[in-house]
Coordinates of N, CA and C in Angstrom, one line a residue:
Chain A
X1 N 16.6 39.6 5.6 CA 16.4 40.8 4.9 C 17.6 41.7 5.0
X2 N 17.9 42.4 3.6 CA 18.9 43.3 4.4 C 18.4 45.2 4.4
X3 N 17.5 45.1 4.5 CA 16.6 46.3 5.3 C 17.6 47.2 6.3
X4 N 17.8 48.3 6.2 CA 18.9 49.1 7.3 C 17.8 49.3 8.2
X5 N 17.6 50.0 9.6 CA 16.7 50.0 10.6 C 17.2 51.0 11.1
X6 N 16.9 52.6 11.1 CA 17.2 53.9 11.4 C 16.5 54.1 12.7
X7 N 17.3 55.1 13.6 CA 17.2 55.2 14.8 C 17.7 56.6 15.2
X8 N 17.1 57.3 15.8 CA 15.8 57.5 16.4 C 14.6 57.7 14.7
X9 N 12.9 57.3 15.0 CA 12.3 57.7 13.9 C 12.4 59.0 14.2
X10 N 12.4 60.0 15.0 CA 12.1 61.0 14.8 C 13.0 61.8 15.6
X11 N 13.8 63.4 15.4 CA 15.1 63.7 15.9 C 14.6 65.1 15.8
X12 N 14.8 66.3 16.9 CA 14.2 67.8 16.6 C 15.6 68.7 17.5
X13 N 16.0 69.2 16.7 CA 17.2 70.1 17.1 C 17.5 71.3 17.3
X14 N 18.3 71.9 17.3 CA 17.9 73.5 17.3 C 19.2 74.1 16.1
X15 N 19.0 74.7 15.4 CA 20.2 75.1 14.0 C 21.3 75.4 14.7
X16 N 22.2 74.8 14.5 CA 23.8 75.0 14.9 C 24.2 73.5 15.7
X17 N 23.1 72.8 16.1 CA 23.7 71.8 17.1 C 24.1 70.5 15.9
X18 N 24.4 69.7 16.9 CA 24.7 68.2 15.6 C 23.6 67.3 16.1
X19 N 23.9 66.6 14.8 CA 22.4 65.7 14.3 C 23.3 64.2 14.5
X20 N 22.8 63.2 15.2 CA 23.0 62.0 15.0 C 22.0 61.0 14.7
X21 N 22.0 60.1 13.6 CA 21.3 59.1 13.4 C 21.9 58.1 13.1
X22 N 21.4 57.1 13.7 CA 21.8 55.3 13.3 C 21.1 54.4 13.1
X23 N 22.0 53.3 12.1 CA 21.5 52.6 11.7 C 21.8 51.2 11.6
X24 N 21.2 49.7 11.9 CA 21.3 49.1 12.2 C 21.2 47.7 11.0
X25 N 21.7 46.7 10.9 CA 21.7 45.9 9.7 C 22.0 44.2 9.9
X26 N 21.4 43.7 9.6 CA 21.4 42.3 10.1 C 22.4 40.8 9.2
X27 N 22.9 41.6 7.8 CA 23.3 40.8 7.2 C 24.8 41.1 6.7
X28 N 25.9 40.9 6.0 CA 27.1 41.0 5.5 C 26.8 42.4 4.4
X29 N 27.5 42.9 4.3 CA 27.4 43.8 3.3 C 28.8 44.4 2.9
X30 N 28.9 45.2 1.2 CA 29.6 45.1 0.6 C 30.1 46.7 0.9
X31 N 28.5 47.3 1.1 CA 29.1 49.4 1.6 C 27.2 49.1 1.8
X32 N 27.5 50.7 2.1 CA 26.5 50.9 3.1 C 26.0 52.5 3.0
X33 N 25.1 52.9 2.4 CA 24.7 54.1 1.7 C 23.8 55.0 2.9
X34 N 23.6 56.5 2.3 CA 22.7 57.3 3.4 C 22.5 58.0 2.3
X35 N 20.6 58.3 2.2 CA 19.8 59.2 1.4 C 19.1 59.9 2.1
X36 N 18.8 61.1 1.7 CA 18.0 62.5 2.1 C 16.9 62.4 1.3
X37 N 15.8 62.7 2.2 CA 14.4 63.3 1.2 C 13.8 64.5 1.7
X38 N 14.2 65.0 1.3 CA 12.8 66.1 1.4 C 11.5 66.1 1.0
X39 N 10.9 66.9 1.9 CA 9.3 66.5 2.0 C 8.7 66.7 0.5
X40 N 8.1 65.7 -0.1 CA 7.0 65.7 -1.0 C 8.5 65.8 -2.3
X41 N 9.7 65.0 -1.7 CA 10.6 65.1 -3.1 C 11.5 63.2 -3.1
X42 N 12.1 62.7 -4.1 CA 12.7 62.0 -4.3 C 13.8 62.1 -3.2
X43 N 14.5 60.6 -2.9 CA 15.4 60.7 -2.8 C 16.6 60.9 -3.2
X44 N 17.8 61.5 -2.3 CA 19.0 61.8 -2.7 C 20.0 61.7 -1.9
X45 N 21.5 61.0 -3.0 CA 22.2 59.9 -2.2 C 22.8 61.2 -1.7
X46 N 23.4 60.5 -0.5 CA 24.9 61.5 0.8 C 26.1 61.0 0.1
X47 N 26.2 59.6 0.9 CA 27.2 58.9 1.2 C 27.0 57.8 1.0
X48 N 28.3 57.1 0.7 CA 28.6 55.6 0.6 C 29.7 55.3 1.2
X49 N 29.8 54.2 1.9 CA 30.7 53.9 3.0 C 31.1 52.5 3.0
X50 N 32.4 51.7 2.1 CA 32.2 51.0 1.5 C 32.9 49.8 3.1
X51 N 32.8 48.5 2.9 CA 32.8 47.6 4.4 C 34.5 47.8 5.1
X52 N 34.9 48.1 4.0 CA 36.6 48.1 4.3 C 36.9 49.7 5.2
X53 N 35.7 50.4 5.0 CA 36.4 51.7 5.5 C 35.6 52.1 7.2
X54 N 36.1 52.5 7.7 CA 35.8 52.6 9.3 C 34.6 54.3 9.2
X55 N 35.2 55.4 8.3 CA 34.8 56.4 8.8 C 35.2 57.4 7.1
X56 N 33.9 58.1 7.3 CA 33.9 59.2 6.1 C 33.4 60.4 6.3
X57 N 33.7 61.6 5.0 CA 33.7 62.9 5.3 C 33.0 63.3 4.1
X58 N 32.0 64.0 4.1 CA 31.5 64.7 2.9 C 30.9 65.8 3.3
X59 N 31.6 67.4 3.4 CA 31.3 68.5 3.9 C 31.0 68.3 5.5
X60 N 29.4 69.0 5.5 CA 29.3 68.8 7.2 C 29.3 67.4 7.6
X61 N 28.6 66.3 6.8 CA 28.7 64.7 6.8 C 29.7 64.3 7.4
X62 N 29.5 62.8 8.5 CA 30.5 61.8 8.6 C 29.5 60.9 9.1
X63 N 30.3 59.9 8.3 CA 29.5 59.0 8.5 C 30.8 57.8 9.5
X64 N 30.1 57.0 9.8 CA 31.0 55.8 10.1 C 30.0 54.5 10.1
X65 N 31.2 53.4 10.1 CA 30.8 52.0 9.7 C 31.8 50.9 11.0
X66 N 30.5 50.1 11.6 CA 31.2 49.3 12.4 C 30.6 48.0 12.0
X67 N 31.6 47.2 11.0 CA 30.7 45.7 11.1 C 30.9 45.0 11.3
X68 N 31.7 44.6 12.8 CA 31.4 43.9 13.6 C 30.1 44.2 14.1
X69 N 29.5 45.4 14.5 CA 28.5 45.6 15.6 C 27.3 46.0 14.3
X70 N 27.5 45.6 13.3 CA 26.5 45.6 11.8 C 25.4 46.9 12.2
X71 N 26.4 47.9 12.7 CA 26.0 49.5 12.7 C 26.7 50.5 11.5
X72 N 25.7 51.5 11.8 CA 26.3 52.9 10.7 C 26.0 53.7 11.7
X73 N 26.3 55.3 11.7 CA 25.7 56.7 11.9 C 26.6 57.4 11.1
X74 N 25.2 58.2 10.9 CA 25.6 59.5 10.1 C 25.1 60.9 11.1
X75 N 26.3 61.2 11.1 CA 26.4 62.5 12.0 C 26.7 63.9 10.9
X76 N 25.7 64.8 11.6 CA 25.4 66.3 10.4 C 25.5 67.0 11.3
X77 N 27.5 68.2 11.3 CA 27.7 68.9 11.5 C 26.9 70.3 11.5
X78 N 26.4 71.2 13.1 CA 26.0 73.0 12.4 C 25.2 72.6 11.7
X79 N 23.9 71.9 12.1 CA 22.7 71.6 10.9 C 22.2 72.9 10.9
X80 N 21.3 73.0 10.0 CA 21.0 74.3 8.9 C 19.1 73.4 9.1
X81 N 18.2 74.5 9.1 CA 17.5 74.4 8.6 C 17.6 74.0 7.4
X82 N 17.6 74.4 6.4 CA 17.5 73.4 5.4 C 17.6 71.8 5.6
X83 N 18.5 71.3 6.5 CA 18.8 69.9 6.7 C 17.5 69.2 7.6
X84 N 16.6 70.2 7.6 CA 15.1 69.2 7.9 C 14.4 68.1 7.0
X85 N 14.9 67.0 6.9 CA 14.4 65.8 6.1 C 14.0 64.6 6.7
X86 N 14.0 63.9 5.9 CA 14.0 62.5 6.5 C 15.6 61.5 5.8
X87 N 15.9 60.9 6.8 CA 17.4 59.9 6.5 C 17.1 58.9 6.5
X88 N 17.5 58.1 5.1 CA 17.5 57.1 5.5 C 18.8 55.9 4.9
X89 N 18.7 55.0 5.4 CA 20.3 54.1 5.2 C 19.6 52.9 4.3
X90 N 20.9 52.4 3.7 CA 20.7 51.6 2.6 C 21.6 50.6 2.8
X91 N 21.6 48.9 3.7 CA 22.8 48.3 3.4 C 23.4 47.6 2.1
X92 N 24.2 47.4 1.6 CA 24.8 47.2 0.0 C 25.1 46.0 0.2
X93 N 24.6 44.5 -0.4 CA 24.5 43.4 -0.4 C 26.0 42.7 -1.0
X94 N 26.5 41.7 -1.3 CA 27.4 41.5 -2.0 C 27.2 40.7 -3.1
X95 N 27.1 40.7 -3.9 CA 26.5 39.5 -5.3 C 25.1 40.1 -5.6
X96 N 24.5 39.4 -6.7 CA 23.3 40.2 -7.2 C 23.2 41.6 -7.7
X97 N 22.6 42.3 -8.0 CA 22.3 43.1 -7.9 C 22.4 44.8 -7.1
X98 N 23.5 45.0 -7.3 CA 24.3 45.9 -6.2 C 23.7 47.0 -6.0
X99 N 22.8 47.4 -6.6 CA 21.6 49.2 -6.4 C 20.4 48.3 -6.0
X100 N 20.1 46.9 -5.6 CA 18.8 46.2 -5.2 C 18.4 46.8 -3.7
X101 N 18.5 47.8 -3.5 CA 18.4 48.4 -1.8 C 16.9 48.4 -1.3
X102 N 17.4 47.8 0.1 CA 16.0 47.7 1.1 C 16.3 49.1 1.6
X103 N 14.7 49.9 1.6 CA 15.4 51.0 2.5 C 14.9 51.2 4.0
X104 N 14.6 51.2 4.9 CA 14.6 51.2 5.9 C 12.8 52.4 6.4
X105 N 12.6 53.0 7.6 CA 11.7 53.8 7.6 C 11.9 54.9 8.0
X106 N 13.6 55.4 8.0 CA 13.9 56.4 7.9 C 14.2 57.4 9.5
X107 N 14.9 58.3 9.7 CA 14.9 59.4 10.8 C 14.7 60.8 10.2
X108 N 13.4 60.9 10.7 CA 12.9 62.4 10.2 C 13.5 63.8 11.2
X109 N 14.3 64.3 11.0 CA 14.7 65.4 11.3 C 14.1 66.8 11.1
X110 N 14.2 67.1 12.2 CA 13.5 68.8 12.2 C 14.7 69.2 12.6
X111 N 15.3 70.8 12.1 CA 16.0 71.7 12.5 C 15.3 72.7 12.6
X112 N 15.2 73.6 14.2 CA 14.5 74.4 14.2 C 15.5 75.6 14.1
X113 N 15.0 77.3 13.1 CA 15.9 78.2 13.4 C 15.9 78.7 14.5
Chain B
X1 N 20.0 68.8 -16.6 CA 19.9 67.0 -16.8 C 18.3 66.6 -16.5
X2 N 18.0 65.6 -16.9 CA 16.8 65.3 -17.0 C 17.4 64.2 -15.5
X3 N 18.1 63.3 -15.4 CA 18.2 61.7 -14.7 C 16.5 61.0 -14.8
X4 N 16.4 61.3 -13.6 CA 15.0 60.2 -13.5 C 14.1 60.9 -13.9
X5 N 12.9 60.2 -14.9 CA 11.3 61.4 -15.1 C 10.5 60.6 -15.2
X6 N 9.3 60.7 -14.0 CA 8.2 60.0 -14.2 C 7.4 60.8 -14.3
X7 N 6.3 59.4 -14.8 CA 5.2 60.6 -15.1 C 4.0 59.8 -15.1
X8 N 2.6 59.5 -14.6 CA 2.6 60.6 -14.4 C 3.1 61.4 -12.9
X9 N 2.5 62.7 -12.3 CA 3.1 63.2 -10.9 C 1.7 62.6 -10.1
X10 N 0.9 63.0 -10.6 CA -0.7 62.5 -9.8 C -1.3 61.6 -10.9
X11 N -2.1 61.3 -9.8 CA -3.5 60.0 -10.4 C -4.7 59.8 -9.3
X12 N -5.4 59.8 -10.3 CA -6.4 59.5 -9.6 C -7.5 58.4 -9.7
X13 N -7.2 57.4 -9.4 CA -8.2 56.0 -10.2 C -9.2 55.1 -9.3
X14 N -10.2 54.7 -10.0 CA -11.5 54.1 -9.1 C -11.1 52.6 -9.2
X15 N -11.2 52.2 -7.9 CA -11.0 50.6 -7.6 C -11.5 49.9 -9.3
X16 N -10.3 49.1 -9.3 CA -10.5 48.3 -10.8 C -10.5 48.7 -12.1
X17 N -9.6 49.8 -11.9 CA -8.9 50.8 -13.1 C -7.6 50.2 -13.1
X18 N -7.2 50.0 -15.1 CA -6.0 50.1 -14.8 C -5.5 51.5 -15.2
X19 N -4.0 51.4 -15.0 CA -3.2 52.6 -15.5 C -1.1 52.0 -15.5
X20 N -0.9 52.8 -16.4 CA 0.8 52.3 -15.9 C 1.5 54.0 -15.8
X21 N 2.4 53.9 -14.7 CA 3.7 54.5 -14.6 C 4.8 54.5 -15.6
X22 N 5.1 55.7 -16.1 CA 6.1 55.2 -17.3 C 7.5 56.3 -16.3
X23 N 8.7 55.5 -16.4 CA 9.7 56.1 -15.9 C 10.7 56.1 -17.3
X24 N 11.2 57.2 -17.3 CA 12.8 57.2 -18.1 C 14.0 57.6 -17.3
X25 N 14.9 57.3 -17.7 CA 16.3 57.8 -17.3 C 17.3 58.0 -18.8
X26 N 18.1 58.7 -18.7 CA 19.3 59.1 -19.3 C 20.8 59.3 -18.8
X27 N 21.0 58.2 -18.2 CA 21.8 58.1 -17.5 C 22.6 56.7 -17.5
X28 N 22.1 56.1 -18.8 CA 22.8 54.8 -19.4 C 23.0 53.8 -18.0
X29 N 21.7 54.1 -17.4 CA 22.2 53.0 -16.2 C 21.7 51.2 -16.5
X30 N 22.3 50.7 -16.1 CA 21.7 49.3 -16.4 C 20.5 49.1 -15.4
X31 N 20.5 49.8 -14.1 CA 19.7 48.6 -13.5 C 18.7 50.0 -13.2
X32 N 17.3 49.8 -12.8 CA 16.2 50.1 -12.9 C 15.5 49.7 -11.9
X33 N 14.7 50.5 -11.0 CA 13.4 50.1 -9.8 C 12.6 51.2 -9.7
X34 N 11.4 50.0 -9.1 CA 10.0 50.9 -8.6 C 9.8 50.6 -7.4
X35 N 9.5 51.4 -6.4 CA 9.6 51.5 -4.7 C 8.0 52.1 -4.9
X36 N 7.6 51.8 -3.6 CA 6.8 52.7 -2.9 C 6.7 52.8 -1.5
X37 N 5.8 54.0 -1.5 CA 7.0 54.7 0.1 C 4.7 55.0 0.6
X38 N 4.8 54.4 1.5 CA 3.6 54.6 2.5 C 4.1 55.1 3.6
X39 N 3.2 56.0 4.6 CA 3.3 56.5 5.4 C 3.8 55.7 7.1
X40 N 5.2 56.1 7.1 CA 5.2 54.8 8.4 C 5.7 53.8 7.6
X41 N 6.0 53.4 6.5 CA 6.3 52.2 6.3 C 7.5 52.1 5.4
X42 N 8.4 53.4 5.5 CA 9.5 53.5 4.3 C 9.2 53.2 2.8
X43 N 10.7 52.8 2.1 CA 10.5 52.7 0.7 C 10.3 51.2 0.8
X44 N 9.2 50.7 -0.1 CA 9.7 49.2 -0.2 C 9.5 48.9 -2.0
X45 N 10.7 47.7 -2.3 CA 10.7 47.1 -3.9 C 9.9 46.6 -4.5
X46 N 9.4 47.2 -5.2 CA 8.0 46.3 -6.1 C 8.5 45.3 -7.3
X47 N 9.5 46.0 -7.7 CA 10.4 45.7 -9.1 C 11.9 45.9 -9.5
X48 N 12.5 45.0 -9.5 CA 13.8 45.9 -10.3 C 14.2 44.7 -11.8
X49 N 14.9 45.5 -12.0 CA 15.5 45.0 -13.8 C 17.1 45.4 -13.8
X50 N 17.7 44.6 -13.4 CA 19.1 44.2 -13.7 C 19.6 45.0 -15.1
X51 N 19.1 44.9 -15.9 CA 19.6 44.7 -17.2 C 18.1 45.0 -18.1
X52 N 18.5 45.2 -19.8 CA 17.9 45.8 -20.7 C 17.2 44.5 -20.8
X53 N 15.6 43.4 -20.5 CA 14.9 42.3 -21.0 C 14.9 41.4 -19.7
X54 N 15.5 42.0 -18.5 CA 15.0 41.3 -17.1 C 14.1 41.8 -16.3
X55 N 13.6 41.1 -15.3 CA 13.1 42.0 -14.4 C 12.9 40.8 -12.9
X56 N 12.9 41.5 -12.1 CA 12.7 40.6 -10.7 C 11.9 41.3 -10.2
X57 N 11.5 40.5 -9.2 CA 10.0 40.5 -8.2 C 11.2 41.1 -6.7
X58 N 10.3 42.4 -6.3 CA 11.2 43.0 -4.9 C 10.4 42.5 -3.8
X59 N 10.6 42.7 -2.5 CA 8.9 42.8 -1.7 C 8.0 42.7 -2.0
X60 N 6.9 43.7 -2.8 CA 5.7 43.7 -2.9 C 5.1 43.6 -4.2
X61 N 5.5 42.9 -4.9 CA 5.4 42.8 -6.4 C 3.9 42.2 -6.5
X62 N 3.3 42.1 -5.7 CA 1.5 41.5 -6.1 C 0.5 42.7 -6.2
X63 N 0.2 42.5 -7.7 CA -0.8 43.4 -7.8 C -0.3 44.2 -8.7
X64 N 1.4 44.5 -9.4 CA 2.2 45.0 -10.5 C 2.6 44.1 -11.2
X65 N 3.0 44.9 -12.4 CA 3.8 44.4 -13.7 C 3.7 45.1 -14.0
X66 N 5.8 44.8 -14.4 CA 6.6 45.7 -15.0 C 7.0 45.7 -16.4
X67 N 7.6 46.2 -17.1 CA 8.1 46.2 -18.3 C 9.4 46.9 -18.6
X68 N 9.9 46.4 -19.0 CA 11.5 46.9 -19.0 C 12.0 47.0 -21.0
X69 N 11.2 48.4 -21.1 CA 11.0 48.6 -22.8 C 12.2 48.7 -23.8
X70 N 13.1 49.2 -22.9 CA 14.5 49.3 -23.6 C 15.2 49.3 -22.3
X71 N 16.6 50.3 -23.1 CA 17.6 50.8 -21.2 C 16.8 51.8 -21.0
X72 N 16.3 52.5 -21.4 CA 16.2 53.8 -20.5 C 15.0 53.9 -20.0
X73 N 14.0 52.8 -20.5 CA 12.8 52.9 -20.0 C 11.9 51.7 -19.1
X74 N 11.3 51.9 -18.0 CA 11.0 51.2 -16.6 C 9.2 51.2 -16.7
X75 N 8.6 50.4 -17.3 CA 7.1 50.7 -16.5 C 6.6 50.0 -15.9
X76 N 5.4 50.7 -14.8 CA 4.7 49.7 -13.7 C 3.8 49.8 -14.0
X77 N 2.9 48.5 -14.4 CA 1.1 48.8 -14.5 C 0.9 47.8 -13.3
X78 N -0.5 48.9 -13.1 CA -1.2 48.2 -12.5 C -3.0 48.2 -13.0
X79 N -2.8 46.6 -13.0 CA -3.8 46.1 -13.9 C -5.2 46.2 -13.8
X80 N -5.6 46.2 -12.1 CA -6.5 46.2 -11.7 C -6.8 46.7 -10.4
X81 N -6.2 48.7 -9.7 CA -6.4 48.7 -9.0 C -6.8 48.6 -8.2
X82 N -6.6 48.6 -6.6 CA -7.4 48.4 -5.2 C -6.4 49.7 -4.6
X83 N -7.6 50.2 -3.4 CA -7.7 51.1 -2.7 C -6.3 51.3 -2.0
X84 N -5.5 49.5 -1.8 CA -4.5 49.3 -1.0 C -3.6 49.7 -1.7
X85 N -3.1 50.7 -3.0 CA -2.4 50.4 -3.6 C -2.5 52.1 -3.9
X86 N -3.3 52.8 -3.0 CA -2.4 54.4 -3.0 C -1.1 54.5 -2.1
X87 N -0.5 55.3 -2.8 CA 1.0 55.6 -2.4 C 1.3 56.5 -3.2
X88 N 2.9 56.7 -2.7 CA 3.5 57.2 -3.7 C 4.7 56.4 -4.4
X89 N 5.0 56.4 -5.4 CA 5.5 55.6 -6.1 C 6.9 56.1 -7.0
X90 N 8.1 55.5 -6.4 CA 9.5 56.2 -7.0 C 10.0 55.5 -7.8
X91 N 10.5 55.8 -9.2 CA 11.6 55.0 -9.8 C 13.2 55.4 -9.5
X92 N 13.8 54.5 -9.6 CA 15.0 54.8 -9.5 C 16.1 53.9 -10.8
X93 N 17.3 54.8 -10.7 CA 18.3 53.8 -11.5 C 19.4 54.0 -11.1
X94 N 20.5 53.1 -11.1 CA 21.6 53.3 -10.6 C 22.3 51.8 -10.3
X95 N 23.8 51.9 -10.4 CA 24.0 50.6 -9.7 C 24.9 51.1 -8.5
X96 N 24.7 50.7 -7.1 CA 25.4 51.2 -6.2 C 24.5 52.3 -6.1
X97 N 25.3 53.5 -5.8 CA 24.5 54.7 -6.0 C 23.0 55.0 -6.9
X98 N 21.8 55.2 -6.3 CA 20.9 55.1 -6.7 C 20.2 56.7 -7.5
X99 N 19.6 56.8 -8.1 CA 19.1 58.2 -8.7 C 17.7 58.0 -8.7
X100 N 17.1 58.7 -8.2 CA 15.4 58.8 -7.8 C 14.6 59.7 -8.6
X101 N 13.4 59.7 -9.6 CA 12.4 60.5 -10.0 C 11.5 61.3 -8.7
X102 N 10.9 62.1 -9.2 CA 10.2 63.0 -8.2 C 8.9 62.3 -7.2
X103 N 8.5 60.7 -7.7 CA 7.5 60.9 -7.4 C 6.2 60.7 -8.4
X104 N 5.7 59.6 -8.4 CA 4.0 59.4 -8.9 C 3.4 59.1 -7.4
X105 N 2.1 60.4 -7.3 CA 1.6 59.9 -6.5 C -0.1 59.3 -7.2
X106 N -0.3 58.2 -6.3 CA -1.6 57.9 -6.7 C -2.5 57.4 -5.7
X107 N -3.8 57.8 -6.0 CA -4.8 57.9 -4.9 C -5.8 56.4 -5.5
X108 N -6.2 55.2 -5.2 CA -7.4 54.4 -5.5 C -8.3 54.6 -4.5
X109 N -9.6 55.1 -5.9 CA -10.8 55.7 -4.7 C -11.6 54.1 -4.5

C-alpha cells in the first residue's frame, strides 16, 4: 500500500509554540504531499515535496523528506489558532496515476489561544 | 472559482435506496476521484478516472459505480444502499496536486 501513516493522531499546543507531525511510508515514491482540513470542510493541499529534495519552505511550513528512512514531517511555525485541523500526508507513487493518493488517518491538531 | 462542486451536501436515504453523487470541476483536470472519509478511518478511494471514458476501482469500490460523463464531470451511484455506507463523501481532481469539493455527507437509515 502506499498509504502515508501520520504520527502523533492527535497533537494540543498552545498558540505561538511549533507543531510537529510525521509521517511514515512504506513504498518508493516520486514526492510526497501534506493536506489540511478543517472541521466539516474539504481538503486543502500545503506542500509537495518532491524525492530529490531533502527540505521545504512555504510561509510558517517546512516540511522535510528522508527516503532513506521512508519519513516526512511537517513542522508549523508560531501556530495560530486558526491552524487547528487535521494533517494529513499523501505519498506520490511513480507510474500510474500520479493524483491516485492513499491518504492516511491524519494528525488532528488543537491550538489552544 | 468554482474548482470542485458536489452536490448533493446532505442525504438522507433508507437501506435499499438508490441515489448518485454528481461532482464537477472546472479546472480542465484529467484525472478525477471519490474518497470517503469515516470517523477513525481517514480518506479512503472508492474510484478514480485517469482520463475522459476510464475509470478504476480504489480500495473500497464495492457497493459504487462511477461514471465518468465527460472531463468535467465524476458520478458515484450507489445502487442499493446499506447502512455501512454513511459517510462523508469527497470528490477530488487534480494530477499531483489534488483539489477537493466540500463534502456529500450521507446518512443510510
Amino acid at each position: 500500500s502506499q498509504q502515508g501513516e501520520e504520527d502523533p493522531q492527535a497533537l494540543s499546543i498552545q498558540e505561538g509554540e511549533n507543531a510537529t507531525m510525521n509521517c511514515s511510508y512504506k513504498t518508493s515514491i516520486n514526492n510526497l504531499q501534506w493536506y489540511r482540513q478543517n472541521s466539516g470542510r474539504g481538503l486543502v493541499h500545503l506542500i509537495l515535496i518532491r524525492s530529490n529534495e531533502r527540505e521545504k519552505h512555504s510561509g510558517r511550513l517546512r516540511v522535510t523528506l528522508d527516503t532513506s528512512k521512508k519519513s516526512s514531517s511537517l513542522l508549523i511555525t508560531a501556530s495560530r489558532a486558526a491552524d487547528t485541523a487535521s494533517y494529513f500526508c499523501a505519498p506520490g507513487r511513480y507510474g500510474g496515476s500520479q493524483g491516485n493518493l492513499i491518504f492516511g488517518k491524519g494528525t488532528k491538531l488543537s491550538v489552544k489561544p | 472559482n468554482a474548482g470542485v462542486t458536489q452536490t448533493p451536501k446532505f442525504q438522507v436515504l433508507k437501506t435499499g435506496q438508490s441515489m448518485t453523487l454528481q461532482c464537477a470541476q472546472d479546472m480542465n483536470h484529467n484525472s478525477m476521484y471519490w474518497y470517503r472519509q469515516d470517523p477513525g478511518m481517514g480518506l479512503r478511494l472508492i474510484y478514480y478516472s485517469a482520463s475522459e471514458g476510464t475509470t478504476d476501482k480504489g480500495e473500497v469500490p464495492n457497493g459504487y459505480n462511477v461514471s465518468r460523463l465527460n472531463k468535467r464531470e465524476f458520478s458515484l451511484r450507489l445502487e442499493s444502499a446499506a447502512p455501512s455506507q454513511t459517510s462523508v463523501y469527497f470528490c477530488a481532481s487534480g494530477s499531483g496536486e489534488l483539489f477537493f469539493g466540500e463534502g456529500s455527507r450521507l446518512t443510510v437509515l
